[in-house]
Amino acid sequence: MNELDQLYQAIILDHAKARHGHGILENPDGESFQVNPTCGDQVTVQVNMDGDTISELVWDGKGCSISQASISVMSQLVEGKTVTEANELLDLFSELMNSRGKGIDDSKLDRLEDGSAFVGVAQFPARIKCALLGWMAMRDATIKASSMKGEGQ
């Protein structure tokens, strides 16, 4: 294993153990529960919104270290961002996952910060759904939050 692979593996393991954003909100603006039926990984992502900005994002779930680490990275990346910015990051992460391990442009990788460590995961199609699980829940939770806020006006 080369040094870069070791670094990426360490980042994923660190996020799986020290989970950023792990928790539960009392009255979230939006919530999404997602399950990967292939392996049983599951997550509930909750968001609070300040206008179009994700002011708070927390999650609770169980699953493999890849899914848990990816959710941790995602929560760190999107909290404080607008929904548009968060969806742009989702698109970049999806592009990375669909690269089948070849990676993406360095400027895009830089925007993903610790998310760039998942380039190796993209080599394993069965693990891609694990890595994307929390991201899909984030998108769904923000959609639900936006629609709920729209109904209350």
CSV table of C-alpha atoms in Angstrom, one decimal:
chain,number,residue,atom,x,y,z
A,1,MET,CA,0.0,0.0,0.0
A,2,ASN,CA,1.5,3.4,-1.0
A,3,GLU,CA,1.6,6.4,1.3
A,4,LEU,CA,-1.4,8.1,-0.3
A,5,ASP,CA,-3.6,5.0,0.1
A,6,GLN,CA,-2.5,4.8,3.8
A,7,LEU,CA,-3.4,8.4,4.3
A,8,TYR,CA,-6.8,8.0,2.7
A,9,GLN,CA,-7.5,4.9,4.7
A,10,ALA,CA,-6.5,6.8,7.9
A,11,ILE,CA,-8.9,9.6,7.1
A,12,ILE,CA,-11.8,7.2,6.5
A,13,LEU,CA,-11.1,5.3,9.7
A,14,ASP,CA,-10.7,8.6,11.7
A,15,HIS,CA,-14.1,9.9,10.5
A,16,ALA,CA,-15.7,6.5,11.2
A,17,LYS,CA,-14.6,6.6,14.8
A,18,ALA,CA,-14.9,10.4,15.5
A,19,ARG,CA,-18.2,11.1,13.8
A,20,HIS,CA,-18.7,14.8,12.9
A,21,GLY,CA,-22.3,15.9,13.1
A,22,HIS,CA,-23.5,12.7,15.0
A,23,GLY,CA,-26.6,13.5,17.0
A,24,ILE,CA,-30.4,14.2,17.0
A,25,LEU,CA,-32.3,17.4,16.7
A,26,GLU,CA,-35.5,18.0,18.7
A,27,ASN,CA,-37.5,19.7,16.0
A,28,PRO,CA,-35.7,19.6,12.7
A,29,ASP,CA,-36.9,21.5,9.7
A,30,GLY,CA,-36.3,18.5,7.5
A,31,GLU,CA,-35.4,14.8,8.0
A,32,SER,CA,-34.7,11.8,5.8
A,33,PHE,CA,-34.2,8.2,6.7
A,34,GLN,CA,-32.3,6.2,4.1
A,35,VAL,CA,-31.3,2.5,3.9
A,36,ASN,CA,-28.9,0.7,1.6
A,37,PRO,CA,-30.9,-2.6,1.0
A,38,THR,CA,-27.8,-4.3,-0.3
A,39,CYS,CA,-25.9,-4.2,3.0
A,40,GLY,CA,-28.3,-2.8,5.6
A,41,ASP,CA,-26.5,0.5,6.3
A,42,GLN,CA,-29.0,3.1,7.5
A,43,VAL,CA,-29.0,6.8,8.4
A,44,THR,CA,-31.3,9.5,9.5
A,45,VAL,CA,-30.2,13.0,8.5
A,46,GLN,CA,-31.8,16.0,10.1
A,47,VAL,CA,-31.4,19.7,9.1
A,48,ASN,CA,-32.3,23.1,10.3
A,49,MET,CA,-32.4,25.8,7.8
A,50,ASP,CA,-31.8,29.6,7.9
A,51,GLY,CA,-33.4,30.7,4.7
A,52,ASP,CA,-31.5,28.7,2.0
A,53,THR,CA,-28.6,27.9,4.3
A,54,ILE,CA,-28.1,24.6,6.2
A,55,SER,CA,-27.6,26.1,9.6
A,56,GLU,CA,-27.4,22.7,11.3
A,57,LEU,CA,-27.0,19.1,10.1
A,58,VAL,CA,-26.9,16.1,12.3
A,59,TRP,CA,-27.3,12.4,11.7
A,60,ASP,CA,-27.7,9.1,13.4
A,61,GLY,CA,-27.1,5.8,11.8
A,62,LYS,CA,-25.4,2.5,11.7
A,63,GLY,CA,-23.4,0.7,9.1
A,64,CYS,CA,-19.9,0.1,7.7
A,65,SER,CA,-17.0,2.4,8.3
A,66,ILE,CA,-17.3,3.7,4.7
A,67,SER,CA,-20.9,4.8,5.1
A,68,GLN,CA,-20.3,6.3,8.6
A,69,ALA,CA,-17.1,8.1,7.5
A,70,SER,CA,-18.8,9.5,4.4
A,71,ILE,CA,-21.7,10.9,6.4
A,72,SER,CA,-19.2,12.4,8.9
A,73,VAL,CA,-17.3,14.1,6.0
A,74,MET,CA,-20.5,15.2,4.3
A,75,SER,CA,-21.8,16.8,7.5
A,76,GLN,CA,-18.6,18.8,8.0
A,77,LEU,CA,-18.6,19.9,4.4
A,78,VAL,CA,-22.2,21.0,4.0
A,79,GLU,CA,-23.1,22.6,7.3
A,80,GLY,CA,-23.2,26.4,6.9
A,81,LYS,CA,-23.5,26.1,3.1
A,82,THR,CA,-26.5,27.0,1.0
A,83,VAL,CA,-28.6,24.1,-0.4
A,84,THR,CA,-27.2,25.0,-3.9
A,85,GLU,CA,-23.6,24.7,-2.6
A,86,ALA,CA,-24.4,21.5,-0.7
A,87,ASN,CA,-25.9,20.0,-3.9
A,88,GLU,CA,-22.8,21.1,-5.9
A,89,LEU,CA,-20.7,19.1,-3.4
A,90,LEU,CA,-23.0,16.1,-3.7
A,91,ASP,CA,-22.5,16.3,-7.5
A,92,LEU,CA,-18.7,16.4,-7.1
A,93,PHE,CA,-18.8,13.5,-4.7
A,94,SER,CA,-21.0,11.5,-7.0
A,95,GLU,CA,-18.6,12.3,-9.9
A,96,LEU,CA,-15.8,11.0,-7.7
A,97,MET,CA,-17.7,7.8,-6.9
A,98,ASN,CA,-18.5,7.3,-10.6
A,99,SER,CA,-14.9,7.7,-11.6
A,100,ARG,CA,-14.3,4.0,-10.7
A,101,GLY,CA,-11.1,5.0,-8.8
A,102,LYS,CA,-9.6,7.2,-11.6
A,103,GLY,CA,-10.4,10.3,-9.6
A,104,ILE,CA,-11.5,13.7,-10.8
A,105,ASP,CA,-9.8,17.1,-11.4
A,106,ASP,CA,-7.6,18.3,-8.6
A,107,SER,CA,-9.6,21.6,-8.2
A,108,LYS,CA,-12.8,19.5,-7.7
A,109,LEU,CA,-11.0,17.2,-5.2
A,110,ASP,CA,-9.8,20.2,-3.2
A,111,ARG,CA,-13.5,21.3,-2.8
A,112,LEU,CA,-14.3,17.9,-1.3
A,113,GLU,CA,-11.6,18.2,1.4
A,114,ASP,CA,-11.5,14.9,3.3
A,115,GLY,CA,-14.1,13.6,0.9
A,116,SER,CA,-11.3,13.1,-1.6
A,117,ALA,CA,-10.1,10.2,0.5
A,118,PHE,CA,-13.0,8.1,-1.0
A,119,VAL,CA,-11.3,7.9,-4.4
A,120,GLY,CA,-10.2,4.4,-3.5
A,121,VAL,CA,-13.7,3.4,-2.5
A,122,ALA,CA,-14.9,4.3,-6.0
A,123,GLN,CA,-12.9,1.2,-7.3
A,124,PHE,CA,-15.5,-1.1,-5.6
A,125,PRO,CA,-19.0,-0.7,-7.1
A,126,ALA,CA,-20.6,-2.5,-4.2
A,127,ARG,CA,-19.3,0.2,-1.8
A,128,ILE,CA,-20.4,3.2,-3.8
A,129,LYS,CA,-23.9,3.0,-2.4
A,130,CYS,CA,-22.4,2.9,1.1
A,131,ALA,CA,-20.5,6.1,0.4
A,132,LEU,CA,-23.4,7.9,-1.1
A,133,LEU,CA,-26.1,7.0,1.5
A,134,GLY,CA,-25.8,10.0,3.7
A,135,TRP,CA,-25.4,12.4,0.8
A,136,MET,CA,-28.8,11.2,-0.6
A,137,ALA,CA,-30.3,11.6,2.8
A,138,MET,CA,-28.9,15.2,3.0
A,139,ARG,CA,-30.4,16.1,-0.3
A,140,ASP,CA,-33.8,14.6,0.7
A,141,ALA,CA,-33.8,16.3,4.1
A,142,THR,CA,-33.1,19.7,2.6
A,143,ILE,CA,-35.9,19.2,0.0
A,144,LYS,CA,-38.3,18.4,2.8
A,145,ALA,CA,-37.1,21.3,4.9
A,146,SER,CA,-37.6,23.7,2.0
A,147,SER,CA,-41.1,22.4,1.2
A,148,MET,CA,-42.1,22.6,4.9
A,149,LYS,CA,-40.9,26.2,5.2
A,150,GLY,CA,-42.7,27.0,1.9
A,151,GLU,CA,-46.0,25.6,3.4
A,152,GLY,CA,-45.7,27.6,6.6
A,153,GLN,CA,-45.6,30.9,4.7
